[in-house]
GROMACS .gro file of C-alpha atoms in nm:
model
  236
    1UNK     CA    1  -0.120   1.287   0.618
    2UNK     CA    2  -0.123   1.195   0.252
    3UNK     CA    3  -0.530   1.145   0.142
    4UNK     CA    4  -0.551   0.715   0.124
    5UNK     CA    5  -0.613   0.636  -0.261
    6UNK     CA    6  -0.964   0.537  -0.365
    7UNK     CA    7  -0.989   0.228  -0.507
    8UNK     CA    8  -1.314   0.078  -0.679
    9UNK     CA    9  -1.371  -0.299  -0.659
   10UNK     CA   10  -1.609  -0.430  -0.942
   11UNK     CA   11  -1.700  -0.786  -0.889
   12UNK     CA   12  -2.013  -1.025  -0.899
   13UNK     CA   13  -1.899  -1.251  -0.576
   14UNK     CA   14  -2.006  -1.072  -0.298
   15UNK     CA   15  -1.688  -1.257  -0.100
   16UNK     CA   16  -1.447  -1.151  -0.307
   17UNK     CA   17  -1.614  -0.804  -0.291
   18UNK     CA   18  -1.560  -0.791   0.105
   19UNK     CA   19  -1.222  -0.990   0.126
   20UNK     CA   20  -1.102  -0.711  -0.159
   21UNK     CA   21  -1.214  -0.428   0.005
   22UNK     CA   22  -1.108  -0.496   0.365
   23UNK     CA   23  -0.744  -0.549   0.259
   24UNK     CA   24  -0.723  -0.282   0.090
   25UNK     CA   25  -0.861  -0.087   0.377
   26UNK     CA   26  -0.607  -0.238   0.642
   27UNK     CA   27  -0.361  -0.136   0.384
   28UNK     CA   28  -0.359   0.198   0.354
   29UNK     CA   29  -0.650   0.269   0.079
   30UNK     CA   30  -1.048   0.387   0.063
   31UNK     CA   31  -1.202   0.100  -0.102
   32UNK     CA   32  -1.576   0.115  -0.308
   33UNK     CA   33  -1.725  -0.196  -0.417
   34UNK     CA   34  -1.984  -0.269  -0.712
   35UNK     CA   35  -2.115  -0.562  -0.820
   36UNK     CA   36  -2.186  -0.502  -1.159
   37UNK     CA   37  -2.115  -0.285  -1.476
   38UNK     CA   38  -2.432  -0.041  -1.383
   39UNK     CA   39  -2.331   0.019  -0.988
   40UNK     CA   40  -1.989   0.088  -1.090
   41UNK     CA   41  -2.078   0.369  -1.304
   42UNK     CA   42  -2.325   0.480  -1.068
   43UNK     CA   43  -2.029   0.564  -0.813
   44UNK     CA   44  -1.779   0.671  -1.103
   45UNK     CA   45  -2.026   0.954  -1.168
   46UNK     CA   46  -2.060   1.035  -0.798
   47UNK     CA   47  -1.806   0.984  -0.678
   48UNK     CA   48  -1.407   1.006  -0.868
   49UNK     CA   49  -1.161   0.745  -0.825
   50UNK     CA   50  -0.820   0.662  -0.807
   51UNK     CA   51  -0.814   0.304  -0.972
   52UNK     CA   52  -1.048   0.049  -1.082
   53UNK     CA   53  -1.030  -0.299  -0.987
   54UNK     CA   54  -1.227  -0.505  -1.242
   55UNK     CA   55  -1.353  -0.803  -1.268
   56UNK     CA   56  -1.388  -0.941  -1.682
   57UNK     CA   57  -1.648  -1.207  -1.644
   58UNK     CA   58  -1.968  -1.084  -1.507
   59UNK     CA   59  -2.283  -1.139  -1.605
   60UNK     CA   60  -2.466  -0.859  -1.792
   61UNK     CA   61  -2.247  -0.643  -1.930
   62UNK     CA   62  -1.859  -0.762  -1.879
   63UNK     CA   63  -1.548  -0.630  -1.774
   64UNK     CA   64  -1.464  -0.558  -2.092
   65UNK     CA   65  -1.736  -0.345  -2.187
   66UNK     CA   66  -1.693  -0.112  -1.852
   67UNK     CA   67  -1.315  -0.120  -1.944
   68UNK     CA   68  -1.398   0.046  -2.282
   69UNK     CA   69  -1.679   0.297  -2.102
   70UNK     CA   70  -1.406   0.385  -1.841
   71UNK     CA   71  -1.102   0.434  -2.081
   72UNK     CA   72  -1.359   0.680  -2.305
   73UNK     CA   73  -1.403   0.904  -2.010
   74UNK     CA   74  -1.064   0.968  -1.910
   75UNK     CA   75  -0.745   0.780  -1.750
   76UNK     CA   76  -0.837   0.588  -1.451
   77UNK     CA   77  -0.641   0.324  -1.400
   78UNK     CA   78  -0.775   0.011  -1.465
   79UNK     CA   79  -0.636  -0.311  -1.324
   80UNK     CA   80  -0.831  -0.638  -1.443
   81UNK     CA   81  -0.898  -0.976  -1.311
   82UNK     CA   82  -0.911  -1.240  -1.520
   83UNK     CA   83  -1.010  -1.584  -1.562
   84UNK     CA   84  -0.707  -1.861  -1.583
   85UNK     CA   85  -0.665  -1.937  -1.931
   86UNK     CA   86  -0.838  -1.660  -2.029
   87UNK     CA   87  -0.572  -1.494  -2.287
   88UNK     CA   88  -0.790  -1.351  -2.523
   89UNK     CA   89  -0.950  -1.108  -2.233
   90UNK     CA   90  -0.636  -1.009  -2.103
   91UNK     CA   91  -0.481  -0.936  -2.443
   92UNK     CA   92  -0.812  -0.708  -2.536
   93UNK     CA   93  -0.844  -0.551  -2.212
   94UNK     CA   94  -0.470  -0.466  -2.268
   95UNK     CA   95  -0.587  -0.344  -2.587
   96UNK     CA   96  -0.874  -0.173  -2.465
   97UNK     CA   97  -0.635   0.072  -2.200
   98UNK     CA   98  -0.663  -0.169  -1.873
   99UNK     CA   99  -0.320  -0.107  -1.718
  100UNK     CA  100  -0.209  -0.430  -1.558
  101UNK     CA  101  -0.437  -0.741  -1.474
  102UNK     CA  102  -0.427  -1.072  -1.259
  103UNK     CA  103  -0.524  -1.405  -1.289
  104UNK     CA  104  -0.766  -1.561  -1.048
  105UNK     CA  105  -0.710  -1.733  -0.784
  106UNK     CA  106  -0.486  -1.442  -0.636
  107UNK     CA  107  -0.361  -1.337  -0.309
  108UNK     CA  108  -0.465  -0.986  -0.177
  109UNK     CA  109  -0.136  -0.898  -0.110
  110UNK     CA  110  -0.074  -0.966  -0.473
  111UNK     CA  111  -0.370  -0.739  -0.572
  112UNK     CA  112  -0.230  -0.477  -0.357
  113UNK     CA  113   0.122  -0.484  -0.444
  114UNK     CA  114   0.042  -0.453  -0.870
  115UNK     CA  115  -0.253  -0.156  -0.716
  116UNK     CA  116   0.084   0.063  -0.580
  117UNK     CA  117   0.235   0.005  -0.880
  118UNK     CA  118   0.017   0.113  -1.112
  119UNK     CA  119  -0.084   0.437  -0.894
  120UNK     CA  120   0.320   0.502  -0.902
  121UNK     CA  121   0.325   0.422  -1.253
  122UNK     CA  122   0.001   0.661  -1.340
  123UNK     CA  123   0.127   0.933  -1.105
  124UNK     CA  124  -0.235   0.878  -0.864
  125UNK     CA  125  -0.034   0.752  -0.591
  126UNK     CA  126   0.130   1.033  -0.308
  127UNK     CA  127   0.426   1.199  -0.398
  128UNK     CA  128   0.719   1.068  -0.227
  129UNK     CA  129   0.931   1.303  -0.035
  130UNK     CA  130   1.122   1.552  -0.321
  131UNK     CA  131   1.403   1.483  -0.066
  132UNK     CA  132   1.681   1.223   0.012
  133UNK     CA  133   1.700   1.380   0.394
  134UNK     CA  134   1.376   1.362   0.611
  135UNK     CA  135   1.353   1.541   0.950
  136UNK     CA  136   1.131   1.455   1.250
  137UNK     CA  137   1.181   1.537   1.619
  138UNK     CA  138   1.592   1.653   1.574
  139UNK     CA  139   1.661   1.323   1.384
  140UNK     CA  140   1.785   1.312   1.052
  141UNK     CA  141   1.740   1.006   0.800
  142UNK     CA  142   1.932   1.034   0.478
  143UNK     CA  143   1.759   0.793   0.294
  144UNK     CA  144   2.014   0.800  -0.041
  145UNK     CA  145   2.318   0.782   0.215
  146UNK     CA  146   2.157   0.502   0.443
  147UNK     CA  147   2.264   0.724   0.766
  148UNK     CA  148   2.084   0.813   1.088
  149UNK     CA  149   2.195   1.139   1.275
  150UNK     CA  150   2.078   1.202   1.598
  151UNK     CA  151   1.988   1.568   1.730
  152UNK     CA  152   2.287   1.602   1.807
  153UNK     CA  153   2.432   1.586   1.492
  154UNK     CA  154   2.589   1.252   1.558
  155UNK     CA  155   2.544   0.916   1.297
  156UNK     CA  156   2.344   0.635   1.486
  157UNK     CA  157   2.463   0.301   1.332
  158UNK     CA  158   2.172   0.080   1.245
  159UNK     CA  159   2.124  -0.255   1.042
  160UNK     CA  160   1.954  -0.298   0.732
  161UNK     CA  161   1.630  -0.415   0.885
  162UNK     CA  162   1.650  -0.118   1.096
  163UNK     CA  163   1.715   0.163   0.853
  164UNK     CA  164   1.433   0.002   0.648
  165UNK     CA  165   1.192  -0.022   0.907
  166UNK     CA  166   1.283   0.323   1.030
  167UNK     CA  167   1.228   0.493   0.656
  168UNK     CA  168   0.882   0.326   0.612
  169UNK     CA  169   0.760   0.495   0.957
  170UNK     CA  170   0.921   0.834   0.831
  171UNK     CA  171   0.738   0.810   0.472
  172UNK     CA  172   0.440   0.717   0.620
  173UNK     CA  173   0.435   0.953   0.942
  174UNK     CA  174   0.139   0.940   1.204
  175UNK     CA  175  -0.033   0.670   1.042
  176UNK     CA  176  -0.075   0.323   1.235
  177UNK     CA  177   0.057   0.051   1.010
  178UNK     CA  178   0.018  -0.317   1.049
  179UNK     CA  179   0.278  -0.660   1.060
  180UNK     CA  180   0.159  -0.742   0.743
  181UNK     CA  181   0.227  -0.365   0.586
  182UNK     CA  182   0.572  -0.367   0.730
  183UNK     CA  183   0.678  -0.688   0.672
  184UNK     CA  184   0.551  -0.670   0.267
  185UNK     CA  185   0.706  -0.290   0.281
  186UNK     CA  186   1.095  -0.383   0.412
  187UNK     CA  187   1.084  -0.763   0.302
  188UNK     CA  188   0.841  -0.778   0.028
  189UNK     CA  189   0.636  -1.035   0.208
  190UNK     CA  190   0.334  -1.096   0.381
  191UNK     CA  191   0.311  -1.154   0.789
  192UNK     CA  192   0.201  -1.494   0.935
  193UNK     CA  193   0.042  -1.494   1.293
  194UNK     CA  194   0.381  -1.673   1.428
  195UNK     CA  195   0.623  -1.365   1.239
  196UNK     CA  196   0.766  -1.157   1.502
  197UNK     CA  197   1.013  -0.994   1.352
  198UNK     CA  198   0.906  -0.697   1.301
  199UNK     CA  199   0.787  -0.662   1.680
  200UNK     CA  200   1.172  -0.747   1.753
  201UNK     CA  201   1.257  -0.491   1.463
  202UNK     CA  202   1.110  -0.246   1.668
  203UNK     CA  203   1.202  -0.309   1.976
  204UNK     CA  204   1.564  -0.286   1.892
  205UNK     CA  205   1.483   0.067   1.672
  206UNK     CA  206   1.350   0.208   2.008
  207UNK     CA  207   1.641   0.137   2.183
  208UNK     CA  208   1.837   0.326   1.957
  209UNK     CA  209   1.595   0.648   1.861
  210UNK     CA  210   1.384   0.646   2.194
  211UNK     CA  211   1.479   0.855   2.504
  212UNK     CA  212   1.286   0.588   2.728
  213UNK     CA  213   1.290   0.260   2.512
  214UNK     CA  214   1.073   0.113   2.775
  215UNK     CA  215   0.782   0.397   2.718
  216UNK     CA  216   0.870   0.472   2.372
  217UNK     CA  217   0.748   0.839   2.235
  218UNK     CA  218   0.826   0.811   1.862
  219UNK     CA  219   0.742   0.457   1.738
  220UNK     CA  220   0.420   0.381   1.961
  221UNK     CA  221   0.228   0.079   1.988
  222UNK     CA  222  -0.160   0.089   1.878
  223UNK     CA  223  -0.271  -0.219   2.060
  224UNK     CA  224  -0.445  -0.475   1.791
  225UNK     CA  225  -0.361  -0.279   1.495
  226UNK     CA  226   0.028  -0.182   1.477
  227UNK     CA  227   0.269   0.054   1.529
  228UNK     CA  228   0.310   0.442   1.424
  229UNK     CA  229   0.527   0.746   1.409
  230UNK     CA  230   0.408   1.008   1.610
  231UNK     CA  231   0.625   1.320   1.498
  232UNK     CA  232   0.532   1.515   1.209
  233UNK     CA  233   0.836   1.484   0.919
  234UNK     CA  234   0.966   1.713   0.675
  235UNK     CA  235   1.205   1.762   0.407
  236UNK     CA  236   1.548   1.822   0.602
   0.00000   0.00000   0.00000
């Protein structure tokens, strides 16, 4: 399994700090919090990191300033948060190297989605498959053809939500993923605690790819936190 990115959250507001940090945690990442300019580069220099999450108004030395110190050292990504109507930071921190930034008030799953993108863009995140066909347990998913074979060497037809549910499992092999991560991966939007649809998503993907639907194998359940794939995949 792919190592989880690290992700360093600099921010004054000890809630934002922990709500930050625990998304990004449930999400797939190895979140470090600071709460100032000097604590952040107290774990840059023990600690490397994938991308920096930084907050521009802080008191003390700003955003800015650590932006600047960061960008000097190397090419971490830098994504900033700004203030709203704050133009001026986000055109110097733009300026200065930061690679995207939000505006506060923001959702997490806002934070997270532009924190994937940048690690794509920057080349920090996993490498995807170098592969269009992934293999796992005699099942083959052609991800550029959209087709299912089964080991037998027969195509399984499957709907959109399907096939899309069934590639996130296979990129993402033997690691328990949440509502929320599936829903934002195959729909680009975030669960509510009414949305069952993935929960029927799966259900009707087990009935196709499981040899007991009713004590499914391959897609199991991880009570309170989600759903994985238990075979190993590989490049077909």
């Amino acid at each position: 399994m792919d190592t989880p990115p690290r992700i360093l959250v600099v921010d004054d507001d000890p809630e934002i700090r922990r709500l930050l940090a625990d998304y990004l945690g449930r999400n797939g990442c190895a979140p470090a919090v600071a709460a100032d300019a000097a604590a952040a580069r107290t774990v840059l220099e023990e600690e490397p990191q994938d991308l920096v999450v930084l907050d521009v108004m802080m008191p003390g030395e700003d955003g800015l300033s650590l932006c600047r110190w960061i960008r000097g050292r190397g090419e971490l990504p830098v994504i900033l948060l700004t203030a709203l109507g704050e133009e001026t930071d986000r055109v110097v921190g733009l300026e200065l190297g930061a690679d995207d930034y939000l505006v506060k008030p923001f959702g997490p799953r806002e934070l997270l989605a532009r924190v994937r993108s940048v690690l794509r863009r920057t080349g920090a995140a996993p490498a995807a498959p170098e592969t269009d066909r992934l293999a796992f347990d005699g099942w083959v998913l052609d991800l550029r053809r959209r087709e299912l074979t089964d080991p037998d060497g027969a195509l399984v037809d499957l709907t959109r939500g399907e096939f899309d549910l069934l590639a996130v499992f296979a990129r993402r092999p033997q690691e328990v993923l949440d509502r929320d991560a599936l829903l934002d991966a195959t729909r680009g939007r975030e669960a509510n605690p009414f949305d069952r649809s993935v929960d029927v998503q799966v259900g009707r993907l087990r009935r196709k790819i499981e040899a007991d639907p009713a004590r499914p194998a391959l897609i199991k359940t991880v009570r309170g936190a989600g759903y994985l794939l238990t075979a190993a995949v590989r490049p077909a």
